CSV table of N, CA, C and O in Angstrom, one decimal:
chain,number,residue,atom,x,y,z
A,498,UNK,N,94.6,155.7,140.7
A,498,UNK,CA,94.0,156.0,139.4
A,498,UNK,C,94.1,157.5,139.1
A,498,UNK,O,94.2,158.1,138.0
A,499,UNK,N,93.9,158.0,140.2
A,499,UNK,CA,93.2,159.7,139.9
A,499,UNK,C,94.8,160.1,139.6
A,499,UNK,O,94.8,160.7,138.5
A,500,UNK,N,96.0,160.1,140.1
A,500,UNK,CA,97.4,160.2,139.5
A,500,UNK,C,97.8,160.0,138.3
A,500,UNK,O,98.6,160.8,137.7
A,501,UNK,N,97.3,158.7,137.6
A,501,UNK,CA,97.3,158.7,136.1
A,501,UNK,C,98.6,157.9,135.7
A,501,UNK,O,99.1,158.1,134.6
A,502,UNK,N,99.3,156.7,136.7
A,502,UNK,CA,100.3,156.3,136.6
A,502,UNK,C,99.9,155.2,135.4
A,502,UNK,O,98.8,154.6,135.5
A,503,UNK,N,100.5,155.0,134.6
A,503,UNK,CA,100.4,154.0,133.3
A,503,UNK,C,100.4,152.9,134.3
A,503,UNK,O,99.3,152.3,134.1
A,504,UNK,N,101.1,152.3,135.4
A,504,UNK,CA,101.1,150.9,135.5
A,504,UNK,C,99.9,150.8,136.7
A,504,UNK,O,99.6,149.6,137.0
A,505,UNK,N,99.3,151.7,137.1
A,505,UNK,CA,98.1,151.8,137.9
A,505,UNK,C,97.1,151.1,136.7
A,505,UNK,O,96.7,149.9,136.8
A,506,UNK,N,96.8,151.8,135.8
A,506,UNK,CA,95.7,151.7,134.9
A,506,UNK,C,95.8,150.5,134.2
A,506,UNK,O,94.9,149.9,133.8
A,507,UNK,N,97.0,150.2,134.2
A,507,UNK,CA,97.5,148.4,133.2
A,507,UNK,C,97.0,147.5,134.2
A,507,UNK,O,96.4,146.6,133.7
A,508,UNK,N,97.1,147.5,135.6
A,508,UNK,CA,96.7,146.8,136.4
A,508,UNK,C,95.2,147.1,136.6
A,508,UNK,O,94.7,146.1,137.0
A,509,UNK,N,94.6,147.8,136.5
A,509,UNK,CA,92.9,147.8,136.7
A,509,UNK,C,92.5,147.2,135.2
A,509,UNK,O,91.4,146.6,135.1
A,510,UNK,N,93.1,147.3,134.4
A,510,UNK,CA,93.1,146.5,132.9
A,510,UNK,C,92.9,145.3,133.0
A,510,UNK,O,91.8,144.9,132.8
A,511,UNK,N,93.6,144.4,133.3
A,511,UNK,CA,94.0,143.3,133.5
A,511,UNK,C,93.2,142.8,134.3
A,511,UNK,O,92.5,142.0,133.8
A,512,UNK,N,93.1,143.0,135.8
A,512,UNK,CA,91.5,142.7,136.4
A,512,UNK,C,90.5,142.8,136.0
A,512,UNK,O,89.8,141.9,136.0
A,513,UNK,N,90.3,143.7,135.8
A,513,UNK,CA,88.8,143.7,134.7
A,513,UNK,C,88.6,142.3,133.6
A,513,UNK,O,87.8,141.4,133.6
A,514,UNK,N,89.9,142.4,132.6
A,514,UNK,CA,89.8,141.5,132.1
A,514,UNK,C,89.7,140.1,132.4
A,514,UNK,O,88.9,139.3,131.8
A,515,UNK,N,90.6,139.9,133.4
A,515,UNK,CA,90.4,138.7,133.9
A,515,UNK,C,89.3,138.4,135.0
A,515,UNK,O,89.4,137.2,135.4
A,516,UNK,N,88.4,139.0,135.4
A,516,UNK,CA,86.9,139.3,136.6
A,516,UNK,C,86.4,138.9,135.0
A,516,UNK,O,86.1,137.7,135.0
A,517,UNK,N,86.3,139.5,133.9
A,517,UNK,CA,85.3,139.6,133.3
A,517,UNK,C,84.9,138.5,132.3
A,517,UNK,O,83.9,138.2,131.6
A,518,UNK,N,86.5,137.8,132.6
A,518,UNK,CA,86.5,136.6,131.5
A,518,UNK,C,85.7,135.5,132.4
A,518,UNK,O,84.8,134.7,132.0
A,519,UNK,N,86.1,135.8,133.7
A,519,UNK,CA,85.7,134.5,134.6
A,519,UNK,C,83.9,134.7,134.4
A,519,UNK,O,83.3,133.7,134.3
A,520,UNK,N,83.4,135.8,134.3
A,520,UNK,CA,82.3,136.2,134.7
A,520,UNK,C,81.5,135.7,133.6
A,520,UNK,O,80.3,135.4,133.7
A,521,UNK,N,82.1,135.5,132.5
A,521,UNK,CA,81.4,135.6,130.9
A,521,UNK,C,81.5,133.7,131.5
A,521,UNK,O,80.4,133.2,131.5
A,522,UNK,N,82.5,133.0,131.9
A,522,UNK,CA,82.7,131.6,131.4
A,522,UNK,C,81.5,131.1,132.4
A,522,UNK,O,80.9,130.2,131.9
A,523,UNK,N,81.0,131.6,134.0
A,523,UNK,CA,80.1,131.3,135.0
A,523,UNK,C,78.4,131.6,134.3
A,523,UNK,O,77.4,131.0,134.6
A,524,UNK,N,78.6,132.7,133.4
A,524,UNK,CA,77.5,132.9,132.7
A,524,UNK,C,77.0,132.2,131.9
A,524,UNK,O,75.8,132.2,131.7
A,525,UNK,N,78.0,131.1,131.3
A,525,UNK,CA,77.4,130.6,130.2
A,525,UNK,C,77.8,131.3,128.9
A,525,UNK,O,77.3,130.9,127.9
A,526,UNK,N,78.8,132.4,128.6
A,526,UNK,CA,78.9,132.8,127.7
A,526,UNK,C,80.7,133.0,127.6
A,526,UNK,O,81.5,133.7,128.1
A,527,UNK,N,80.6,131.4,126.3
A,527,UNK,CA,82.0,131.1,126.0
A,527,UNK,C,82.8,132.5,125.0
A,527,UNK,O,84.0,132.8,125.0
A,528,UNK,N,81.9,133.0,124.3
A,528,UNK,CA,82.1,133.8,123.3
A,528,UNK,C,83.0,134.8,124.2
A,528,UNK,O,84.1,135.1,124.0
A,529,UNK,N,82.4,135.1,124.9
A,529,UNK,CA,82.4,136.5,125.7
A,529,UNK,C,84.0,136.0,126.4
A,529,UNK,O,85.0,136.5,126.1
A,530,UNK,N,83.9,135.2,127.2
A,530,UNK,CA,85.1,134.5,127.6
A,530,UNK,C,86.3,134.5,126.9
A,530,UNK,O,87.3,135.0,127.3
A,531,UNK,N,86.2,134.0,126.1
A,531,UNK,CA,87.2,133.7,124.9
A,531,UNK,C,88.2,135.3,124.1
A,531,UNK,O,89.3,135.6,123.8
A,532,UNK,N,86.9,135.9,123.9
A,532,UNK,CA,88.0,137.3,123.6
A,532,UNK,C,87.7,138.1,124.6
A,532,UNK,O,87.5,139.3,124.1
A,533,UNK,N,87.7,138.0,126.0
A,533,UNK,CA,88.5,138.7,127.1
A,533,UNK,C,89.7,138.0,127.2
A,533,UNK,O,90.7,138.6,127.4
A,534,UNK,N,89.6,136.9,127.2
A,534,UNK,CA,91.2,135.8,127.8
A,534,UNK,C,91.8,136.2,126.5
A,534,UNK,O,93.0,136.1,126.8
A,535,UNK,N,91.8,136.7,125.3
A,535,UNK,CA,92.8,137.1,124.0
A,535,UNK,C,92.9,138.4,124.3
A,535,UNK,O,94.0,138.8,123.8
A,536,UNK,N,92.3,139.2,124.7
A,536,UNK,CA,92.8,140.6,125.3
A,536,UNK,C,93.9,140.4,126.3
A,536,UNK,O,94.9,141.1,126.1
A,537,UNK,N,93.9,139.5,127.4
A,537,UNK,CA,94.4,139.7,128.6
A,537,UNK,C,95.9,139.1,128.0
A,537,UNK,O,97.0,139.3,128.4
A,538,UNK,N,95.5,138.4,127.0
A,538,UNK,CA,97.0,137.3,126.4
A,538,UNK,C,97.7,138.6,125.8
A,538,UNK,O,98.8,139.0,126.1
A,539,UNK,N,96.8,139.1,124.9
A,539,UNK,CA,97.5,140.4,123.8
A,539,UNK,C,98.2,141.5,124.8
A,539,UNK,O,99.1,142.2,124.4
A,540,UNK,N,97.6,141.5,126.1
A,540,UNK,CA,98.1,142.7,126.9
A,540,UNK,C,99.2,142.4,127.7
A,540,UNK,O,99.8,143.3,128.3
A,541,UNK,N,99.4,141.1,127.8
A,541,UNK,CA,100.5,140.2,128.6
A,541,UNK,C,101.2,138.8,128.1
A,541,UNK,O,101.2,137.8,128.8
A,542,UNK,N,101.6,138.9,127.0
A,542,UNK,CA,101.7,138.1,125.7
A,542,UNK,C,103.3,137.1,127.1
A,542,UNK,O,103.5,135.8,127.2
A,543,UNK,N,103.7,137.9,127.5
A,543,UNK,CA,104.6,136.5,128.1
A,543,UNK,C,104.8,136.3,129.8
A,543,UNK,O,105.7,135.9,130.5
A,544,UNK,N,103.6,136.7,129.9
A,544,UNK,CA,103.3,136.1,131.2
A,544,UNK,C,102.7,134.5,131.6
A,544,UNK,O,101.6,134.3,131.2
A,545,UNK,N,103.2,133.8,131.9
A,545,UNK,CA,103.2,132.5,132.1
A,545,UNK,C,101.7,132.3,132.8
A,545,UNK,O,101.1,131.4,132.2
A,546,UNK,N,101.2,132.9,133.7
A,546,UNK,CA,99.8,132.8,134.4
A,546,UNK,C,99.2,133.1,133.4
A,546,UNK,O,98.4,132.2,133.1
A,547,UNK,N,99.0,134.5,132.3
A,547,UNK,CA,98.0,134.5,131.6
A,547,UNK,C,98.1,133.7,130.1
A,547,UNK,O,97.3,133.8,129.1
A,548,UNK,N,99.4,132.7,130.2
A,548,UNK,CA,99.3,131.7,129.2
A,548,UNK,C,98.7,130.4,129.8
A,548,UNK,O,98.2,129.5,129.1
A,549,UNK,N,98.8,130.3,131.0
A,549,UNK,CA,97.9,129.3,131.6
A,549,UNK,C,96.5,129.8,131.5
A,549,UNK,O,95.7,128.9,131.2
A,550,UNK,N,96.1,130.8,131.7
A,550,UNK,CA,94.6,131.0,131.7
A,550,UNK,C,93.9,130.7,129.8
A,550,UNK,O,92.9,130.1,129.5
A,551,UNK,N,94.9,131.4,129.0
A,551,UNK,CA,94.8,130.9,127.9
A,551,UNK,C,94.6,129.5,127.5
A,551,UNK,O,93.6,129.4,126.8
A,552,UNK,N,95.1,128.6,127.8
A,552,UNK,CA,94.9,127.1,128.0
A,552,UNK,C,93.7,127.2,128.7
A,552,UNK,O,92.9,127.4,127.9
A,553,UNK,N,93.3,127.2,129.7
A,553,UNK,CA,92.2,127.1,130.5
A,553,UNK,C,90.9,127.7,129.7
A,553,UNK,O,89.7,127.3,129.8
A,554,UNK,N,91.4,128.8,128.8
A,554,UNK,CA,90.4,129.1,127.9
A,554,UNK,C,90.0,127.9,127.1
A,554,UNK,O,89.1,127.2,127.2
A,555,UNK,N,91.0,127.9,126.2
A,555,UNK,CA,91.0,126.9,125.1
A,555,UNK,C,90.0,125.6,125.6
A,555,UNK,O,88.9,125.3,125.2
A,556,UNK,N,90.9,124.6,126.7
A,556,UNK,CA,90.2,123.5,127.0
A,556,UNK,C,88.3,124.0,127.2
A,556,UNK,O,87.4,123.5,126.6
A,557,UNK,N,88.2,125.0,128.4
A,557,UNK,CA,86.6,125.0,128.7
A,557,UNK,C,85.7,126.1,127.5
A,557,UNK,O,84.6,125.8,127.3
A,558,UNK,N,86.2,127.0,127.1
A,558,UNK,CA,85.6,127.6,126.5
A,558,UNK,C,86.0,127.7,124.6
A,558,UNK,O,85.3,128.6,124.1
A,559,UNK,N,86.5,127.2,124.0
A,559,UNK,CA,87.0,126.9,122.8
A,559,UNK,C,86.5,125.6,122.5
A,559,UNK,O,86.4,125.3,121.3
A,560,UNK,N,86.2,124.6,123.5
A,560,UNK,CA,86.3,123.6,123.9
A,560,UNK,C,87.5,122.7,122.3
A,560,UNK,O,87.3,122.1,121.2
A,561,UNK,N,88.4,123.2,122.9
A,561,UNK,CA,89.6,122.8,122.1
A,561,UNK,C,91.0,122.5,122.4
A,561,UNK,O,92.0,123.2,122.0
A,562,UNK,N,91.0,120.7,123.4
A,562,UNK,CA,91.9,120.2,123.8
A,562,UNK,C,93.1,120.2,123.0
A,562,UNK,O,94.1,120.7,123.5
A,563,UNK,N,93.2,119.8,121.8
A,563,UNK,CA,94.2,119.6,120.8
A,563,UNK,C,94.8,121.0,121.0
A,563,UNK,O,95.7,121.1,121.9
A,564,UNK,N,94.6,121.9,120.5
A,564,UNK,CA,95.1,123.1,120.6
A,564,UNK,C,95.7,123.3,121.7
A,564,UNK,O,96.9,123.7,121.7
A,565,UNK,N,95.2,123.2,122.9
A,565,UNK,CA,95.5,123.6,124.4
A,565,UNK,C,96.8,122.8,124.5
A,565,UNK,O,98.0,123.2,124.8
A,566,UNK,N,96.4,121.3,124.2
A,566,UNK,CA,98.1,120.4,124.1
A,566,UNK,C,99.1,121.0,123.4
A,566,UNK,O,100.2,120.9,123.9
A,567,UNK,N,99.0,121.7,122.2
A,567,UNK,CA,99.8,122.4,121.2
A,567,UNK,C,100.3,123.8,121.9
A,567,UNK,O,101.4,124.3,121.6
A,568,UNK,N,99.7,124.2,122.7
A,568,UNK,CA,99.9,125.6,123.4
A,568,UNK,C,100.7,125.1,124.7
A,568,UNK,O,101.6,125.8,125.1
A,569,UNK,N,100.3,124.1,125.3
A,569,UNK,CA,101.3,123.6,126.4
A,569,UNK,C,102.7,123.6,126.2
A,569,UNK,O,103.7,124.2,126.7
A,570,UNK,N,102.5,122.1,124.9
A,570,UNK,CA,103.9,121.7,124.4
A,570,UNK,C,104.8,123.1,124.0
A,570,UNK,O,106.0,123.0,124.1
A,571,UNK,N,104.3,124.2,123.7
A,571,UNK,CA,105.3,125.0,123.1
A,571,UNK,C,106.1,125.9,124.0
A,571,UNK,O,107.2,126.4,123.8
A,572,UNK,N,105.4,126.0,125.2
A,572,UNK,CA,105.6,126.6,127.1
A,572,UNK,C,106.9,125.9,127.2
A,572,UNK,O,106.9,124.7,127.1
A,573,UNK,N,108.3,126.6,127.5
A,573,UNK,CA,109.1,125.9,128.1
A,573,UNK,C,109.0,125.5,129.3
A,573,UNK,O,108.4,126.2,130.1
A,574,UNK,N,109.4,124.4,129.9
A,574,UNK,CA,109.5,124.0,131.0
A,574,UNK,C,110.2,125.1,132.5
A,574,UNK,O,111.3,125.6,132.2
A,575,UNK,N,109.9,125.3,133.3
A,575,UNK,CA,110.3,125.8,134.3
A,575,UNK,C,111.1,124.7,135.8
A,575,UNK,O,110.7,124.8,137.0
A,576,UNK,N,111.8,124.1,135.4
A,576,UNK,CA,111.9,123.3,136.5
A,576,UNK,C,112.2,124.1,137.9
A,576,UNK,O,112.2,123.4,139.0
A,577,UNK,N,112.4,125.1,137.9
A,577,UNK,CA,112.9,125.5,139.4
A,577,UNK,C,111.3,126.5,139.9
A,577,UNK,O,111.3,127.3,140.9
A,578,UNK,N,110.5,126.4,139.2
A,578,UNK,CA,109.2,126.5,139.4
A,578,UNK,C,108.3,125.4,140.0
A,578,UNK,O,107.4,125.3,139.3
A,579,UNK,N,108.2,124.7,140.7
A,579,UNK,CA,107.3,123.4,141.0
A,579,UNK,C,105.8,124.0,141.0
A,579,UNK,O,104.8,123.3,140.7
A,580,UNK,N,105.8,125.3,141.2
A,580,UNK,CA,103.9,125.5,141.2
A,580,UNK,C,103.3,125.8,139.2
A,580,UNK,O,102.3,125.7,138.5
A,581,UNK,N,104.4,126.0,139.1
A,581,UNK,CA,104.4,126.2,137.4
A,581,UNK,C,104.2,125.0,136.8
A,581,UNK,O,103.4,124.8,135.9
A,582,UNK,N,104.9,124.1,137.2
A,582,UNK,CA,105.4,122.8,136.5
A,582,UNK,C,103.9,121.9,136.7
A,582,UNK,O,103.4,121.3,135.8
A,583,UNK,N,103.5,122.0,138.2
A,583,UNK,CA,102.5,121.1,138.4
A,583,UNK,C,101.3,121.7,138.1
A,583,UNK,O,100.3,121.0,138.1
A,584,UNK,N,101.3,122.9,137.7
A,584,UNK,CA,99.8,123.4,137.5
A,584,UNK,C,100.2,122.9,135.8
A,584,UNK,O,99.2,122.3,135.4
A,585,UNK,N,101.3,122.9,134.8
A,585,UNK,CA,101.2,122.7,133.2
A,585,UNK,C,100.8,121.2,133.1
A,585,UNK,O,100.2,120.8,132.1
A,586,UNK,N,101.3,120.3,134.4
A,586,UNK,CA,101.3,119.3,134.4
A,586,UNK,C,99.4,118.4,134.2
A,586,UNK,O,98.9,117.4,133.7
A,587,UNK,N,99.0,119.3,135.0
A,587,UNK,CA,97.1,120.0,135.4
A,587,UNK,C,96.5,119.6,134.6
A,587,UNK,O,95.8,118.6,134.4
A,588,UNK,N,96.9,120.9,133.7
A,588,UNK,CA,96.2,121.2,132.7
A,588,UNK,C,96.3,120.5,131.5
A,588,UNK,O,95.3,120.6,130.8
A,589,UNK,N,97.7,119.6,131.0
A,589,UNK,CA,98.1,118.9,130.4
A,589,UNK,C,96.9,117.3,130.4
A,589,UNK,O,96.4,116.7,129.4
A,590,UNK,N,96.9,117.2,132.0
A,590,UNK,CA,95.7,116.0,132.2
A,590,UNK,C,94.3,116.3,131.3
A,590,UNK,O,93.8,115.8,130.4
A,591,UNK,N,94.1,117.5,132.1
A,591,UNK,CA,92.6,118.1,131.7
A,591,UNK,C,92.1,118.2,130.1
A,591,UNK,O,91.0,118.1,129.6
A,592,UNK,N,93.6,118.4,129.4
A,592,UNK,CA,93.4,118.5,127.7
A,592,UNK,C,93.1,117.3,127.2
A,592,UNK,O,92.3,116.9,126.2
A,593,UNK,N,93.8,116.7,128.0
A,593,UNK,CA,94.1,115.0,127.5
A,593,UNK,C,92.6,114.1,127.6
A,593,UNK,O,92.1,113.4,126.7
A,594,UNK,N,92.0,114.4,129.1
A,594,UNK,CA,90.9,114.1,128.9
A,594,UNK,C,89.8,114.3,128.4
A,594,UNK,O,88.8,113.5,128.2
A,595,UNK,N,89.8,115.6,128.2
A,595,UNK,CA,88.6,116.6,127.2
A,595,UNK,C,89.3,116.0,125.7
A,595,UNK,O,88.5,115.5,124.9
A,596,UNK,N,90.5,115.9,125.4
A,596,UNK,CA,90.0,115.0,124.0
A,596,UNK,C,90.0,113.5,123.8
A,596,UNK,O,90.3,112.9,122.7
A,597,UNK,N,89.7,112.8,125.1
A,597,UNK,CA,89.3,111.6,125.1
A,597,UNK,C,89.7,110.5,125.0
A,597,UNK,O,89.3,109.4,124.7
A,598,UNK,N,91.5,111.3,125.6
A,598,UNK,CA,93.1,110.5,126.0
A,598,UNK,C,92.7,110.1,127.5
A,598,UNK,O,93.7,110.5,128.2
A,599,UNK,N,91.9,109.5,128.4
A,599,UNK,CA,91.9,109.3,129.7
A,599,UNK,C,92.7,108.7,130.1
A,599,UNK,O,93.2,109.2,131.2
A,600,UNK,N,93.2,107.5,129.5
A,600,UNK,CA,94.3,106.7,130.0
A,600,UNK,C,95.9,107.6,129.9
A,600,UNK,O,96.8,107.2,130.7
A,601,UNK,N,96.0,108.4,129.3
A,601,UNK,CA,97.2,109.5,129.0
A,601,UNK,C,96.5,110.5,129.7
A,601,UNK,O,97.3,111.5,129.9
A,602,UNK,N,95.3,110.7,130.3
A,602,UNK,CA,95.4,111.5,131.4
A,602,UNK,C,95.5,111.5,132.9
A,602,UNK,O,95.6,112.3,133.7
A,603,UNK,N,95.5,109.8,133.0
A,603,UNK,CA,95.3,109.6,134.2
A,603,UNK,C,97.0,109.0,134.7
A,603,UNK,O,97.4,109.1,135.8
A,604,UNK,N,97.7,108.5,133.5
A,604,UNK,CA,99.3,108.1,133.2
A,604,UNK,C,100.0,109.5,134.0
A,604,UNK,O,100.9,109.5,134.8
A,605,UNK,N,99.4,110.6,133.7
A,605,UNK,CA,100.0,112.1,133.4
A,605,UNK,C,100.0,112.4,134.9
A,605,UNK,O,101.0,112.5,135.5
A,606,UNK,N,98.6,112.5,135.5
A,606,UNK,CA,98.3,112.2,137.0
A,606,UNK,C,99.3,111.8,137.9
A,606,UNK,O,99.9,112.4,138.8
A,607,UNK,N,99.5,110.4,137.4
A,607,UNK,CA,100.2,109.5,138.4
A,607,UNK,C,101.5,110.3,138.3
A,607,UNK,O,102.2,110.5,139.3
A,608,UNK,N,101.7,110.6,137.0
A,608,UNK,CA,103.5,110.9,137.3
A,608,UNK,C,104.0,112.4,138.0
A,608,UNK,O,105.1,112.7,138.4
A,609,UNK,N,102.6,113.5,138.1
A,609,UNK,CA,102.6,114.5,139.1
A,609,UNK,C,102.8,114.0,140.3
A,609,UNK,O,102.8,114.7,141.3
């Protein structure tokens, strides 16, 4: 830090953000959650982990499955990724059941 490298300081950015988001959603405070995970997206708009955390926002803290489905579907697929694929596949369940598709979440399951 004390050197002043831009990618030093983007990285203590980004942990914070993401420490802080987790911190706000364990608190009880979705608000607070919600626009650190839109900071961390705006600061890393095509990073695939912080578009998963985005989803992960959406479903627990927005509590807004539909959306999270809509944010999935638009994620291209990574096939030569399997940790990618099976965590979209996850979270895909988790939307499904938070809006009250169980049977399409549990179909989704099986086929991971």
């Amino acid at each position: 830090m004390r050197a002043g490298d831009p990618a030093d300081v983007q990285h203590l950015l980004v942990a914070g953000l993401y420490e802080g988001a987790q911190a706000a959603r364990d608190a009880g405070r979705p608000e607070e959650a919600v626009r650190l995970t839109d900071e961390l997206a705006r600061q890393l708009p095509s990073d695939p982990n912080v578009k998963m955390l985005s989803v992960r926002s959406m479903i627990e803290d927005r509590k807004d499955p539909n959306g999270a489905l809509a944010a999935l579907a638009a994620m291209p697929d990574q096939p030569d990724d399997i940790r990618f694929m099976m965590q979209k596949g996850l979270m895909q369940s988790e939307a499904l059941a938070a809006s009250g598709q169980r049977d399409s979440a549990r179909a989704m399951l099986g086929g991971l």
